[in-house]
Amino acid sequence: MSLKDLISPFYVWQRAFEKPYTQKRPIEDRPGAPRYRGFHMNSEDCIGCGTCESICQNRAIDMVPVEGLEQRPGDSGLRPRFDYGRCCWCALCVDICTTRSLHLSNHYAWVTEDPDAFHFTAGTDPMPWNENSLGYRRDDDYHLLVHDRIEMEMLGPDESVRGFDEVMKGYTEEQAVLEADRCVECGICVATCPAHMSVPDYIRSVRKRDYETGLRLLYETNPFSSTCGRICTHRCETVCVMGYQGDPIAIRFLKRAIVDRVPAERYREILGDDVSDNGRTVGVIGAGPGGMSAAYYLRRLGYGVTVYEAQARAGGMLRYGVPSYRLPDDQLDKDIDYIRSLGVEVRFNTLVGRDVTFQSLLDTHDAVFLAVGLNQPSALRINGEEHPRVLSGLKVLDDVANGLDPGIGRKVAVIGGGNVAMDAARVSRRMGAEVTVLYRRRIEDMPADPDEIHESQAEGCTLVAQAIPVEIKPAASEAQVTIVWGEAEMVADDKGGRPRPVLQEDRMHEETYDCVIAAIGQGGQIDFIPSDYREQIEFKWNKFVPGDYQQTGLAKLFVGGDIANSRADAISAIEDGHHAARGIHRFLGGSADA
Amino acid sequence: MFEPTPQVDLSSGKYLKLWQGPQHPGITGNMALELTTMGDEIVDCKTHVGYLHRGFEKLMERRTFIQNFPIVCRIAVPEPTFNEYLYAAVVEELTGIESPERAEWIRTLNLELMRLASYLMWLGGIGAAFGQGTVYQWTVTHRDYILDLFEEMTGARVYHMYIVPGGVRGRLPEGFEERCNDVLNRVEKLLFDVEKVLFNNFVFKKRTKGLGVIAPEMVDQYGITGPNQRAAGFVRDLRRDAPYLVYDQLEFDVITATESDAYARSWVRYQEMHQGIRMLRQCLERTPREGPFQARMPNVLHWEVPAGETYVKAECTRGEYGYYMVTDGSEYVRRVHVRGPSYTHAIALMEKLAVGTNIADTAGLMVSLHTYPPEIER
Amino acid sequence: MSTATDLLERFGTNYRISEVNEQKADLTFFKVPKDQAVRLLRELRDDAGYTHLAFLTNIDYIERGIFTLNYMLHNYDTRHTLGMHVDLDRDNAEMESIHNMWAQAATYQRELREMYGIRFPGSPRLDDDFCLEGWDQIPPMRKEFDTAAFSLARFYSRDGRGTEDPREHMKQQLYPTHTDDAPEGGN
Ligand SMILES: Cc1cc2nc3c(=O)[nH]c(=O)nc-3n(C[C@H](O)[C@H](O)[C@H](O)COP(=O)(O)OP(=O)(O)OC[C@H]3O[C@@H](n4cnc5c(N)ncnc54)[C@H](O)[C@@H]3O)c2cc1C
Ligand code: SF4
């Protein structure tokens, strides 16, 4: 033992003068670090997708309805309720939160005598830390989800304008799996899809590369899946929670990813559609998506179905409106042929009202479903519009679909901002014309799909927004026409509606074109229904207002599609058809399980 | 190899059965010793574990890969970060995900900071076990300074949940380097004080020298790793022998000793603390301030890890810490086995070394082996 | 030549080695039949430098009716690690003990006995409790042991818990009739 070993330990006394580290809790407050993972907070941005609940490995979260909070499309109305008997403050729920509404505060000490107080709904229950501004938040550069959509290969604009080849190439299998992988399977979109398709489930089947299950899921609600996988208005994507921090899932294209991988010959076997006749028949007017969807579900229930169609081919506006570079004919055929293969009879070139009476349908069938769509172009309601060089968008598209030359010339003005206008414009570009689109409001107000607007511009169409047509005048040449239009200012609506365009009379323009294509909307034609019947049916603005299960005041008559809904898209028509099939089945004494 | 239990006749009146624990001063956590003594000399020692068994390996088989990330830290309470890192590393190896360079530096910083904190706690423990309670108070305070750093970096003092598969969960906070340097200086100063008070203390020397000698040939027979092994003269350190993270870019010495007793082991650890400070200073200086700190991840909610198996290990304060993982391509792991050095140090080795020592030394002997029960029980 | 191929060459003639997987430069897995395993372990330890037993553990392949033991060996000189797999019949799992080869092996074997029900005849204190005191269920690491069901049956749950599925909730609230399982009535 050295002397040093004896003395050295006495060095300790020096430390007696050090400042102690002891914290005087609770006399003094010691706030948690700015990143501290303390108690939960939830902001108003929460839409109740429940992703926090799915990631919580402690099952500390329940999704519960909150009083005074209404569910609406895109918001389940549920909010996360935390059980602090289980939570470990890992903050995975914060990391995964799709809207970034969930945070942890840096508040970490809270004393109460009521153990149930530690079971609370963050954000809506009045917790002492609700105003806290510090605490754990997900770092901007740290992600547990994939926010960017997988790009799909498409024809470049130079190539696409040269013909009617399909522009979107579809996902490869690998791409589809990656895109499907992004889905958090919250199911918020299901309420928004007009047909309430099992979106998360079929996306999962893409991820699992199980296309048979996928096809079965699609056909539960939609027998036009090949079609909708291409041209659906994809309302679901507008509420997709992945859209809050990045791109919504390409739900529409994932539908296509399934049907693209199942050959038509295998449908029957995969879907297992055995049809046994139940001895009753239903007449369907119109072989558009509405009529054919009803026909499919009715046929599956065993009804004999006869579809009366004025045209020579089935598909309605999908056939004669939607151009083939968006929806190739063979893809539409894939859907329709399968429905027909189940024994649905389609009588082509049969216009109800001319070739067969409405009354005779009521007499021969146990029920009638009507989905005649809207095929009457709306008038521009300006002077001179009866000029022969003013064409309707529908007519132009119809001619092109039928292989006829619509005779549009080389310089074209399209009036309108919806999908019909975009289709007419892009078709005109493909026929070699120089195209100007005139639209009353701003570009962001255009009802057309943003992709369509974007692609039409890429293909060389000139979009002129806030342009109000005022008059059509004959031009010097008979093969031409002159349009007078004025610039518009957007004026806020005092009633809280969307801003109105107001014509600026001092800023008028005049331009001559080879033709003007009007595409500002269309109406229906139902004169074939005898007037005493029509009195029993409710209408609004020339459209049917159906009751429950698409039934009308004329009990045997069910209606759907563009002529009976305000959304006027394929998927709504399909859902109307399906819903009416359920309704007809109930009406005829079957159960609702259709 | 395996020493049979000596046949003692308890009814002879010569022996006493003595239970120590499960609240045992020799260990961070809970564990019991069943001692058979003759006088105050131990003639047989059996260990009893299980007080902290929470079945993590089982739980992990029933949770998704991301859900396991916040669980693993609990497998070694005073040193959770090694679990976080190894879990991340094993998943990354099986998925082919590469954590970016910035994250690798931040991870190294974390691990060394953790080592320092863990050693501070151990240093207090070894002091307290030999009556130097003051040392314990100093070191635990200084460990708290480090926990403050962890709190601001990770959002938590103990269960940091910061190293995540793919990288780390966030950037270093503003001004962290300065505060961290400050703490390192304070710890360094303290260490010199501890050297004077503990290592140059004749009581400590007298009680620890010659206590619990691990013969070199025992090292592989018992699977001994870490400072326990290095104090027996083996120059083995995974940071140097199988460098992971950025250890191949850091300057440090592998500390060894030859006496292989409680004092030598303590002295090795003490010097490793200085090496740790040295490495931390390099990390603080060289950790990139820019660039990604997380690899591009798939959607973790339904993350399927390809079928495979691997073993990833790291040098923790106690030796070889490793994660063995078997996956089958599903969203759940087939099997995880966590290899903690305490498994053999606290059981087979302790049972052997205790024999022949006396009751008063058991706690000190155990601390000198530096073991954590939760990593035994998992 | 890699260590794995070396080994195969060296031991391949005397042992039925299969499923060799070179996971990375310093880690190789392989399988050997049960009756050859301990002999090979001894040879690896004594003649091939694999002196360190890092751990011994088991993997449950319930769907194939087998347990796979994994002996993790390390060679400090070459810094190479070997994972030796041995398949056991899951319903009658028994393996030769190696408690005489490594001191810590007995502990692993005791744990495997408790957690999976594997027997290692001759291994010391094999049937003593390891982690589980008073355990009355099947060995809990076996895949068929359901932890969630166990805790639901054993412990009481907090009152007032209950969750709603967002999709289901929205369906009930927003479009109850637009589904095939719509409530009856209201023609
Ligand atoms: C140019 C254009 C582009 C469009 N793009 C899209 C798009 O991208 N995505 C989308 O979802 N929707 C789009 N739509 C809308 C979509 O086509 C319609 O919503 C959908 O076709 C409506 O279906 P439906 O069954 O109600 O009517 P329709 O499809 O119009 O079908 C009605 C059918 O009834 C027949 N019919 C009418 N009267 C009689 C009668 N008296 N007797 C017998 N048969 C009759 C018609 O010939 C027609 O075949 C577009 C529409 C147009 C015009
Ligand atoms: S912090 Fe972790 S444990 Fe707590 S509710 Fe969120 S995910 Fe669950």
Coordinates of N, CA and C in Angstrom, one line a residue, chain B residues 171-235:
Chain B
R171 N -32.8 14.8 -37.2 CA -31.5 15.4 -37.2 C -31.0 15.8 -35.8
L172 N -29.8 16.1 -35.6 CA -29.3 16.5 -34.3 C -29.9 17.9 -34.1
P173 N -30.3 18.2 -32.8 CA -30.8 19.5 -32.6 C -29.8 20.6 -32.7
E174 N -30.3 21.8 -33.0 CA -29.5 23.0 -33.1 C -28.6 23.1 -31.8
G175 N -27.3 23.3 -32.0 CA -26.4 23.6 -30.9 C -26.0 22.4 -30.1
F176 N -26.4 21.2 -30.6 CA -26.1 20.0 -29.8 C -24.6 19.7 -29.6
E177 N -23.9 20.0 -30.6 CA -22.4 19.7 -30.5 C -21.8 20.4 -29.3
E178 N -22.2 21.7 -29.2 CA -21.6 22.5 -28.1 C -22.0 21.9 -26.7
R179 N -23.3 21.6 -26.6 CA -23.7 21.1 -25.3 C -23.1 19.7 -25.0
C180 N -23.0 19.0 -26.1 CA -22.4 17.6 -25.9 C -20.9 17.7 -25.5
N181 N -20.2 18.6 -26.1 CA -18.8 18.8 -25.8 C -18.7 19.3 -24.3
D182 N -19.5 20.1 -23.9 CA -19.5 20.6 -22.6 C -19.7 19.4 -21.6
V183 N -20.6 18.6 -21.9 CA -20.9 17.4 -21.0 C -19.6 16.5 -21.0
L184 N -19.1 16.3 -22.2 CA -17.9 15.4 -22.2 C -16.8 16.0 -21.4
N185 N -16.6 17.3 -21.4 CA -15.5 17.9 -20.6 C -15.8 17.7 -19.1
R186 N -17.1 17.8 -18.7 CA -17.4 17.6 -17.3 C -17.2 16.2 -16.9
V187 N -17.6 15.2 -17.8 CA -17.4 13.8 -17.5 C -15.9 13.5 -17.4
E188 N -15.1 14.1 -18.3 CA -13.7 13.8 -18.3 C -13.1 14.2 -17.0
K189 N -13.5 15.4 -16.5 CA -13.0 16.0 -15.3 C -13.4 15.0 -14.1
L190 N -14.6 14.6 -14.2 CA -15.1 13.7 -13.1 C -14.2 12.4 -13.1
L191 N -14.0 11.9 -14.3 CA -13.2 10.6 -14.4 C -11.9 10.7 -13.6
F192 N -11.2 11.9 -13.8 CA -9.9 12.0 -13.2 C -10.1 12.0 -11.6
D193 N -11.2 12.7 -11.2 CA -11.5 12.6 -9.8 C -11.8 11.2 -9.3
V194 N -12.5 10.5 -10.1 CA -12.9 9.1 -9.7 C -11.6 8.3 -9.6
E195 N -10.7 8.6 -10.5 CA -9.4 7.8 -10.5 C -8.7 8.0 -9.2
K196 N -8.8 9.2 -8.7 CA -8.1 9.5 -7.4 C -8.8 8.9 -6.3
V197 N -10.1 8.9 -6.3 CA -10.9 8.5 -5.2 C -11.1 7.0 -5.2
L198 N -11.2 6.4 -6.3 CA -11.6 5.0 -6.3 C -10.4 4.1 -6.7
F199 N -9.8 4.4 -7.9 CA -8.8 3.5 -8.3 C -7.5 3.6 -7.5
N200 N -7.3 4.8 -6.9 CA -6.1 5.0 -6.1 C -6.4 4.8 -4.6
N201 N -7.5 4.1 -4.4 CA -8.0 4.0 -3.0 C -7.5 2.6 -2.5
F202 N -6.9 2.6 -1.4 CA -6.3 1.3 -0.9 C -7.4 0.3 -0.5
V203 N -8.5 0.8 -0.1 CA -9.6 -0.1 0.3 C -10.1 -0.8 -1.0
F204 N -10.3 0.0 -2.0 CA -10.8 -0.6 -3.2 C -9.8 -1.6 -3.8
K205 N -8.6 -1.1 -3.8 CA -7.6 -2.0 -4.4 C -7.5 -3.3 -3.6
K206 N -7.5 -3.2 -2.3 CA -7.4 -4.4 -1.5 C -8.5 -5.4 -1.7
R207 N -9.7 -4.8 -1.9 CA -10.8 -5.7 -2.0 C -11.0 -6.3 -3.4
T208 N -10.5 -5.5 -4.5 CA -10.8 -6.0 -5.8 C -9.7 -6.7 -6.5
K209 N -8.5 -6.5 -6.0 CA -7.4 -7.2 -6.6 C -7.4 -8.6 -6.2
G210 N -7.3 -9.5 -7.2 CA -7.4 -10.9 -6.9 C -8.8 -11.5 -6.8
L211 N -9.8 -10.6 -6.9 CA -11.2 -11.1 -6.7 C -11.7 -11.5 -8.1
G212 N -12.2 -12.7 -8.2 CA -12.9 -13.2 -9.4 C -12.0 -13.3 -10.6
V213 N -10.9 -13.9 -10.5 CA -9.9 -14.0 -11.6 C -10.5 -15.0 -12.6
I214 N -10.5 -14.5 -13.9 CA -10.9 -15.3 -15.0 C -9.7 -15.8 -15.7
A215 N -9.4 -17.1 -15.6 CA -8.2 -17.6 -16.3 C -8.4 -17.5 -17.8
P216 N -7.4 -17.3 -18.5 CA -7.5 -17.1 -20.0 C -8.2 -18.3 -20.7
E217 N -7.9 -19.5 -20.2 CA -8.6 -20.6 -20.9 C -10.1 -20.6 -20.7
M218 N -10.5 -19.9 -19.7 CA -12.0 -19.9 -19.5 C -12.7 -19.1 -20.5
V219 N -12.0 -18.2 -21.1 CA -12.7 -17.2 -21.9 C -13.5 -17.8 -23.0
D220 N -13.0 -18.7 -23.8 CA -13.8 -19.4 -24.8 C -14.7 -20.5 -24.3
Q221 N -14.2 -21.1 -23.2 CA -15.1 -22.1 -22.6 C -16.4 -21.6 -22.1
Y222 N -16.3 -20.3 -21.6 CA -17.5 -19.7 -21.1 C -18.2 -18.7 -22.1
G223 N -17.6 -18.5 -23.2 CA -18.1 -17.5 -24.1 C -18.0 -16.1 -23.6
I224 N -16.9 -15.8 -23.0 CA -16.7 -14.5 -22.3 C -16.3 -13.5 -23.4
T225 N -16.9 -12.3 -23.4 CA -16.5 -11.3 -24.3 C -16.4 -9.9 -23.6
G226 N -16.0 -8.9 -24.4 CA -16.0 -7.6 -23.9 C -14.9 -7.3 -22.9
P227 N -15.0 -6.3 -22.0 CA -14.0 -6.0 -21.1 C -13.6 -7.2 -20.2
N228 N -14.5 -8.1 -19.9 CA -14.2 -9.2 -19.1 C -13.1 -10.1 -19.8
Q229 N -13.2 -10.1 -21.1 CA -12.3 -10.9 -21.9 C -11.0 -10.1 -22.1
R230 N -11.1 -8.8 -22.3 CA -9.9 -8.0 -22.6 C -9.1 -7.9 -21.3
A231 N -9.7 -7.9 -20.1 CA -8.9 -7.8 -18.9 C -8.1 -9.1 -18.7
A232 N -8.5 -10.1 -19.4 CA -7.7 -11.4 -19.4 C -6.7 -11.4 -20.4
G233 N -6.4 -10.3 -21.1 CA -5.3 -10.2 -22.0 C -5.7 -10.4 -23.5
F234 N -6.9 -10.6 -23.8 CA -7.3 -10.8 -25.2 C -7.5 -9.4 -25.9
V235 N -6.9 -9.2 -27.0 CA -7.1 -8.0 -27.8 C -8.2 -8.2 -28.8

